[in-house]
């Protein structure tokens, strides 16, 4: 059922995500008059605050995290906010919460940004208080479980109260402008699709590098590790968008139908196709940083880096490896996708001494949003000693190409889509489960092989074994 919500209920309203992303995104949407003036935002969490206290909390968050030039209508925005304290684990407080929310027939969107252990009791509480009717939609923030079993439990609990077409599972990478641009690049241009297959593509690389370390999320991260924190969701979504067949339309069903087919075609990873690492003390951008074990205060076998050679077993991608790598404390914060094309079938310049390099498409997702296609070109000259060819970039910097357009952070778009009810950029249950199935098999392989992470110095691109993983196939990671 399509409706635009006029109530937004935020669970975990005093948490880190709310401070850094949700409240600033909502304030930015408000400043640009993109949300209805009637939309009320109700925060809830354990903290014992009243409306004024929550508004003060939100004001401080906005002063810290919202750029000064987007704070113009802050007082008005704060007036939209109210707050109800709640212990989510008992049914007691939900009736009061429902009273605070008021009538839901104008549409209510609920955003759960809490520990996954609270999902089930919260859903029960919401049902108990009648906050599960036809005009209520439910948005879930990751992590959605720690493996397939726990994810199914959460999904079952949510499905008991809300149908799939009212469940919005966030993967904030899907809200990033350049991630959507990947779809435009592939499906709004004629030239790539005919060569987007194993006949013309040698391999694909997806790198998500981060310079940060644990960032105070000690307990969560040490239980999760890089595979579950980054690969299970963001990286597999990027892979699915690169590898999927053209959907019939840009809508939630068509796009997600195609993504899930890719996720289900992922081949089980074998021994020797993954490398894990854990950072040690080193330096990032000239600053000394401690090792993972120092930050954690104990020894741990959790991986802060993972590299995987993945395969999509279908006609289009037969024999094309997808090299994935992600890690904390790498030299750069960078997310990029590299599509390495094959060599031309025959070089007419070979007899003239020219060396050829195959074309490469680099899709920069962050921090730089640009698309670069490397092409071979002739070095100017009379060529009396042979022809010289060199790779030159055809470069589109998105911020320059669209200099007048506002660049919005992922949560601005995702919150607006949630309020307005567009599921295209949210992850469907079958996708999440296919992602877990593949990742769980990797974890059982690690357990079986008793694989322990190799150490790497902070500020390097992970353990040397990760380089070897690609080099064994004659592939060099793009840097
Ligand atoms: C989150 C992970 O999902 O994504 C974090 O839990 C990670 O560990 C973050 O730092 C990265 O997001 P972004 O948008 O900064 O690339």
XYZ file of C-alpha atoms and ligand atoms in Angstrom:
495
model
C 0.000 0.000 0.000
C 1.480 3.308 -0.968
C 1.394 6.178 1.533
C 3.655 8.922 2.794
C 4.116 8.632 6.536
C 3.358 11.630 8.722
C 4.928 10.062 11.813
C 8.470 8.737 12.156
C 9.313 6.755 15.271
C 13.040 6.363 15.931
C 14.204 3.573 18.212
C 17.759 4.102 19.444
C 17.144 7.847 19.177
C 20.011 8.755 21.509
C 22.458 6.329 19.896
C 25.478 6.982 17.751
C 23.765 6.456 14.376
C 20.956 8.781 15.337
C 23.398 11.517 16.348
C 25.757 11.206 13.439
C 23.408 10.308 10.595
C 19.668 10.148 11.254
C 18.992 13.462 12.982
C 21.356 15.415 10.674
C 19.805 13.774 7.573
C 16.275 14.559 8.727
C 17.289 18.139 9.536
C 18.822 18.501 6.061
C 15.637 17.170 4.422
C 13.651 19.602 6.534
C 15.903 22.538 5.569
C 15.350 21.743 1.888
C 11.595 21.396 2.452
C 11.601 17.801 1.263
C 9.534 16.462 4.120
C 5.961 17.351 4.798
C 5.514 20.128 7.389
C 3.174 17.774 9.269
C 5.749 15.009 9.763
C 6.293 14.452 13.493
C 9.446 12.684 14.666
C 9.190 10.739 17.900
C 12.413 9.509 19.478
C 12.603 6.653 21.932
C 15.424 4.996 23.870
C 16.246 4.014 27.413
C 17.552 7.482 28.438
C 15.209 9.311 30.743
C 14.619 12.473 28.722
C 11.562 14.611 28.085
C 10.754 16.432 24.829
C 12.900 19.419 25.763
C 15.796 17.187 26.782
C 15.654 15.302 23.477
C 15.502 18.530 21.500
C 18.586 19.725 23.347
C 20.282 16.394 22.588
C 19.329 16.751 18.911
C 20.517 20.374 18.798
C 23.959 19.310 20.059
C 24.090 16.478 17.525
C 23.224 18.853 14.684
C 25.789 21.413 15.810
C 28.372 18.678 15.713
C 27.402 16.727 12.613
C 25.378 18.958 10.299
C 27.425 21.333 8.140
C 26.843 24.948 9.222
C 25.389 25.922 5.814
C 22.582 23.392 6.244
C 21.482 24.429 9.711
C 19.277 27.300 8.597
C 15.901 26.087 9.870
C 17.121 24.212 12.907
C 14.680 25.655 15.447
C 11.737 24.704 13.251
C 13.159 21.236 12.781
C 13.583 20.744 16.525
C 9.910 21.584 16.964
C 9.029 18.437 15.053
C 10.725 16.292 17.700
C 9.303 14.665 20.797
C 10.513 11.839 23.005
C 9.262 8.918 25.057
C 11.641 6.897 27.268
C 11.212 3.138 26.922
C 12.659 -0.095 28.181
C 12.221 -2.032 24.949
C 12.558 -5.411 26.657
C 9.263 -5.312 28.598
C 5.762 -4.719 27.297
C 5.022 -2.101 29.955
C 5.976 1.093 28.188
C 4.588 0.465 24.695
C 1.062 1.716 25.354
C 2.492 5.032 26.552
C 4.698 5.093 23.495
C 1.707 4.525 21.225
C -0.075 7.416 22.947
C 2.893 9.645 22.279
C 2.945 8.598 18.640
C -0.770 9.376 18.280
C -2.976 8.249 15.395
C -1.188 6.137 12.801
C -3.797 6.234 10.070
C -1.841 9.023 8.368
C 1.122 6.661 8.036
C 3.830 5.692 10.524
C 7.406 4.701 9.676
C 9.333 2.986 12.466
C 13.125 2.944 12.347
C 14.856 0.337 14.525
C 18.413 1.354 15.158
C 19.016 -0.842 18.173
C 20.966 -3.956 19.076
C 19.531 -6.918 17.120
C 18.802 -8.654 20.440
C 16.109 -5.988 20.973
C 14.394 -6.533 17.621
C 12.129 -9.369 18.747
C 10.946 -7.846 22.056
C 10.437 -4.527 20.303
C 8.249 -6.067 17.600
C 6.194 -7.806 20.293
C 5.807 -4.529 22.163
C 4.771 -2.683 19.022
C 2.177 -5.341 18.231
C 0.917 -5.220 21.802
C 0.384 -1.463 21.477
C -1.262 -1.729 18.045
C 1.637 -0.115 16.185
C 1.527 -2.733 13.428
C -1.492 -1.796 11.302
C -1.728 -1.426 7.523
C -0.363 2.098 7.629
C 2.790 1.200 9.555
C 6.104 0.324 7.937
C 9.184 -1.055 9.632
C 12.781 -0.152 8.875
C 15.648 -2.258 10.226
C 19.246 -1.172 10.538
C 22.080 -3.694 10.338
C 23.349 -5.990 11.742
C 20.460 -8.293 10.903
C 21.731 -11.257 12.848
C 25.143 -12.836 13.042
C 24.492 -15.779 10.714
C 21.716 -17.245 8.580
C 19.935 -18.811 11.569
C 19.791 -15.656 13.683
C 18.912 -13.555 10.642
C 15.977 -15.875 9.857
C 14.811 -15.559 13.452
C 14.773 -11.786 13.184
C 13.115 -11.906 9.776
C 10.469 -14.324 11.067
C 9.745 -12.127 14.079
C 9.359 -9.055 11.876
C 7.296 -10.979 9.315
C 4.900 -11.947 12.115
C 3.923 -8.285 12.414
C 4.639 -6.642 9.041
C 4.396 -7.993 5.489
C 7.535 -7.875 3.319
C 6.216 -4.924 1.308
C 6.262 -2.852 4.494
C 9.726 -3.961 5.681
C 12.680 -1.750 4.790
C 16.113 -3.259 5.478
C 18.871 -0.692 5.303
C 22.180 -1.193 3.562
C 23.393 2.369 3.563
C 25.726 1.699 0.596
C 22.623 1.526 -1.598
C 21.843 5.109 -0.614
C 25.178 6.380 -1.905
C 24.831 8.445 -5.059
C 27.639 6.717 -6.929
C 26.299 3.285 -6.132
C 23.092 4.201 -7.908
C 25.142 5.750 -10.639
C 26.500 2.305 -11.304
C 23.026 1.380 -12.516
C 22.897 4.476 -14.709
C 26.318 3.666 -16.133
C 25.344 0.109 -16.965
C 21.757 0.537 -18.059
C 21.481 4.090 -19.399
C 24.368 3.649 -21.836
C 24.509 1.312 -24.766
C 28.230 0.799 -24.922
C 28.995 -1.195 -21.788
C 26.310 -3.856 -21.676
C 27.331 -5.791 -24.827
C 30.836 -6.254 -23.425
C 29.824 -6.701 -19.770
C 30.516 -10.445 -19.671
C 33.191 -13.103 -19.529
C 34.008 -12.793 -23.218
C 35.312 -9.263 -22.617
C 35.939 -8.891 -18.894
C 38.987 -10.521 -17.342
C 38.134 -9.847 -13.703
C 36.461 -7.403 -11.336
C 37.916 -5.928 -8.149
C 35.938 -4.351 -5.345
C 37.874 -2.567 -2.624
C 36.424 -0.927 0.473
C 39.339 0.504 2.394
C 38.991 2.332 5.688
C 41.625 4.199 7.679
C 39.666 4.049 10.937
C 40.174 1.358 13.552
C 37.731 0.178 16.194
C 36.199 3.624 16.858
C 34.955 2.647 20.290
C 32.792 -0.206 18.900
C 34.967 -2.746 20.665
C 32.426 -5.378 21.688
C 30.374 -5.224 18.511
C 33.320 -5.349 16.158
C 35.217 -8.077 17.925
C 32.153 -10.322 17.638
C 31.551 -9.400 14.010
C 34.838 -8.998 12.098
C 35.309 -7.622 8.599
C 33.532 -10.466 6.799
C 30.251 -9.977 8.640
C 30.583 -6.213 9.117
C 31.361 -5.274 5.505
C 31.311 -8.214 3.085
C 27.998 -9.805 4.087
C 26.156 -6.605 3.258
C 27.841 -3.666 1.512
C 30.340 -5.553 -0.622
C 27.904 -8.226 -1.739
C 25.392 -5.545 -2.674
C 28.054 -3.822 -4.782
C 28.934 -7.150 -6.381
C 25.266 -7.841 -7.119
C 24.836 -4.456 -8.808
C 27.907 -5.026 -10.964
C 26.939 -8.569 -11.921
C 23.151 -8.507 -12.237
C 21.175 -8.832 -15.458
C 19.355 -5.721 -16.668
C 16.106 -5.436 -14.682
C 12.930 -4.716 -16.636
C 12.299 -1.531 -14.667
C 13.929 0.550 -11.979
C 11.593 -0.593 -9.250
C 11.852 -2.582 -6.050
C 10.692 -5.923 -7.423
C 12.603 -5.904 -10.696
C 15.916 -4.689 -9.236
C 15.829 -7.004 -6.251
C 14.789 -9.998 -8.356
C 17.955 -9.545 -10.417
C 20.238 -8.955 -7.434
C 19.083 -12.051 -5.611
C 19.787 -14.221 -8.655
C 23.417 -13.096 -8.529
C 23.671 -13.669 -4.793
C 22.302 -17.166 -5.230
C 24.802 -17.861 -8.009
C 27.823 -17.142 -5.823
C 30.037 -20.206 -5.751
C 31.072 -21.587 -2.364
C 34.511 -20.225 -1.548
C 37.261 -22.821 -1.257
C 40.426 -23.097 0.821
C 43.041 -20.738 -0.547
C 40.473 -18.284 -1.901
C 40.387 -16.078 1.191
C 42.955 -14.217 3.250
C 42.261 -12.669 6.638
C 44.313 -10.146 8.541
C 44.436 -8.136 11.738
C 46.169 -4.772 12.026
C 49.117 -4.059 14.225
C 50.474 -0.667 15.304
C 51.597 1.543 12.435
C 50.926 4.953 10.961
C 48.027 6.361 8.997
C 48.602 9.632 7.171
C 51.710 10.212 9.284
C 49.928 9.611 12.623
C 50.957 6.694 14.823
C 48.050 4.359 15.574
C 47.844 1.385 17.963
C 47.307 -2.226 16.960
C 43.931 -3.984 17.155
C 44.990 -6.053 20.156
C 46.135 -2.870 21.971
C 42.841 -1.121 21.218
C 40.922 -4.187 22.331
C 43.058 -4.772 25.409
C 43.352 -8.515 24.750
C 44.288 -11.037 22.095
C 41.660 -11.870 19.538
C 41.252 -13.904 16.353
C 38.828 -11.441 14.774
C 39.735 -10.369 11.253
C 39.955 -6.647 10.530
C 40.837 -7.359 6.907
C 39.543 -9.878 4.442
C 40.294 -10.577 0.792
C 38.220 -13.069 -1.189
C 38.319 -14.459 -4.673
C 34.646 -14.932 -5.530
C 32.907 -16.450 -8.539
C 29.429 -15.958 -9.911
C 28.424 -19.244 -11.478
C 26.239 -18.278 -14.394
C 26.576 -17.851 -18.164
C 27.577 -14.213 -18.075
C 30.366 -14.549 -15.505
C 31.784 -18.003 -16.185
C 35.505 -17.882 -15.336
C 35.572 -14.206 -14.243
C 36.940 -13.838 -10.710
C 35.609 -11.080 -8.466
C 38.373 -10.057 -6.068
C 36.955 -8.434 -2.950
C 38.956 -6.812 -0.177
C 38.108 -4.653 2.767
C 39.862 -3.685 5.946
C 40.319 -1.232 8.757
C 43.510 0.819 9.119
C 44.380 0.640 5.447
C 46.344 3.503 3.866
C 43.285 5.231 2.387
C 39.562 5.557 2.804
C 38.489 4.410 -0.598
C 35.626 2.447 -2.124
C 36.052 1.545 -5.745
C 35.083 -1.004 -8.330
C 37.522 -1.957 -11.057
C 36.333 -3.686 -14.199
C 39.362 -5.052 -16.006
C 38.648 -5.808 -19.637
C 40.516 -8.381 -21.693
C 43.239 -7.594 -24.236
C 42.259 -6.914 -27.833
C 42.218 -10.240 -29.704
C 45.050 -9.218 -31.995
C 47.437 -6.278 -31.840
C 48.112 -4.706 -35.220
C 50.870 -2.664 -33.591
C 52.913 -5.563 -32.289
C 55.317 -5.585 -35.215
C 55.910 -1.869 -34.610
C 57.168 -2.393 -31.088
C 54.103 -1.011 -29.306
C 52.921 -2.558 -26.055
C 49.222 -2.736 -25.366
C 47.360 -2.670 -22.108
C 43.761 -3.792 -21.785
C 41.056 -1.224 -21.007
C 40.036 -0.702 -17.444
C 36.994 0.964 -15.946
C 37.441 2.410 -12.465
C 34.269 3.402 -10.647
C 35.174 5.532 -7.640
C 32.427 5.462 -5.031
C 34.106 7.360 -2.221
C 35.687 9.668 -1.276
C 36.211 10.604 -4.934
C 33.098 10.124 -7.024
C 34.457 9.584 -10.469
C 34.439 7.196 -13.345
C 37.634 6.632 -15.272
C 37.996 4.547 -18.395
C 41.572 3.913 -19.372
C 42.088 3.802 -23.113
C 45.158 3.221 -25.262
C 46.303 6.215 -27.287
C 49.249 6.903 -29.543
C 52.022 8.997 -28.094
C 52.433 11.920 -30.524
C 55.482 11.697 -32.756
C 56.767 10.564 -36.128
C 57.217 6.998 -34.917
C 60.364 6.383 -36.902
C 61.593 4.059 -34.158
C 58.299 2.304 -33.761
C 54.871 3.269 -32.534
C 54.456 4.123 -28.890
C 51.111 3.650 -27.243
C 50.159 4.786 -23.774
C 47.204 4.376 -21.490
C 45.270 7.622 -21.013
C 42.292 8.161 -18.742
C 38.882 9.273 -19.898
C 37.803 10.810 -16.668
C 34.433 11.996 -15.398
C 34.495 13.645 -12.006
C 30.865 13.579 -10.890
C 31.044 16.686 -8.671
C 32.391 18.684 -11.665
C 29.918 17.207 -14.128
C 27.058 18.110 -11.772
C 28.510 21.096 -9.977
C 25.130 22.706 -9.204
C 23.572 19.586 -7.668
C 23.357 19.002 -3.909
C 25.340 15.911 -2.874
C 23.263 14.108 -0.310
C 24.487 11.558 2.180
C 23.020 8.068 1.946
C 20.692 8.404 4.935
C 18.968 11.484 3.516
C 17.791 9.503 0.529
C 17.028 6.354 2.486
C 14.987 8.158 5.136
C 13.026 9.982 2.458
C 12.380 6.715 0.596
C 11.253 5.153 3.867
C 8.861 8.006 4.612
C 7.511 7.895 1.057
C 7.484 4.089 0.808
C 9.921 3.271 -2.013
C 11.689 -0.056 -1.335
C 14.005 -0.086 -4.368
C 17.110 0.787 -2.346
C 16.287 -1.494 0.570
C 17.324 -5.111 0.861
C 14.728 -7.872 0.550
C 14.641 -10.882 2.850
C 15.779 -13.356 0.198
C 18.827 -11.203 -0.564
C 19.887 -11.003 3.084
C 19.500 -14.739 3.445
C 21.479 -15.530 0.291
C 24.210 -13.204 1.561
C 24.345 -14.985 4.915
C 24.398 -18.398 3.330
C 27.510 -17.546 1.341
C 29.230 -15.825 4.259
C 28.381 -18.601 6.727
C 30.046 -21.120 4.402
C 33.211 -18.998 4.438
C 33.173 -18.899 8.223
C 32.759 -22.654 8.488
C 35.636 -23.086 6.053
C 37.808 -20.874 8.264
C 36.804 -22.902 11.299
C 37.469 -26.145 9.501
C 40.862 -24.962 8.248
C 41.608 -23.325 11.629
C 42.505 -20.183 9.732
C 43.838 -17.382 11.920
C 44.228 -13.812 10.669
C 47.717 -12.824 9.571
C 49.006 -9.569 10.967
C 49.517 -6.429 8.884
C 50.956 -3.080 9.792
C 48.401 -0.276 10.018
C 48.743 1.924 6.957
C 49.436 -0.976 4.567
C 47.082 -2.816 2.218
C 46.668 -5.864 4.452
C 48.805 -8.989 4.758
C 51.111 -9.839 1.858
C 49.085 -13.008 1.323
C 46.283 -10.766 -0.006
C 48.596 -9.528 -2.721
C 49.596 -13.099 -3.470
C 45.922 -14.130 -3.712
C 45.532 -11.935 -6.784
C 49.061 -12.238 -8.132
C 48.778 -15.976 -8.380
C 46.294 -15.277 -11.181
C 48.510 -12.589 -12.706
C 46.286 -9.852 -11.237
C 47.488 -6.763 -9.381
C 45.219 -4.940 -6.974
C 44.419 -1.473 -8.208
C 46.070 1.202 -6.062
C 29.252 0.114 8.561
C 30.250 -0.733 9.313
O 28.186 -0.682 8.091
O 29.887 0.728 7.449
C 31.432 0.109 9.758
O 29.616 -1.293 10.444
C 32.036 0.839 8.587
O 32.421 -0.705 10.381
C 30.957 1.597 7.815
O 32.996 1.748 9.087
C 31.523 2.175 6.539
O 30.582 3.036 5.963
P 31.053 4.232 5.040
O 29.788 4.831 4.545
O 31.864 5.158 5.922
O 31.900 3.641 3.972
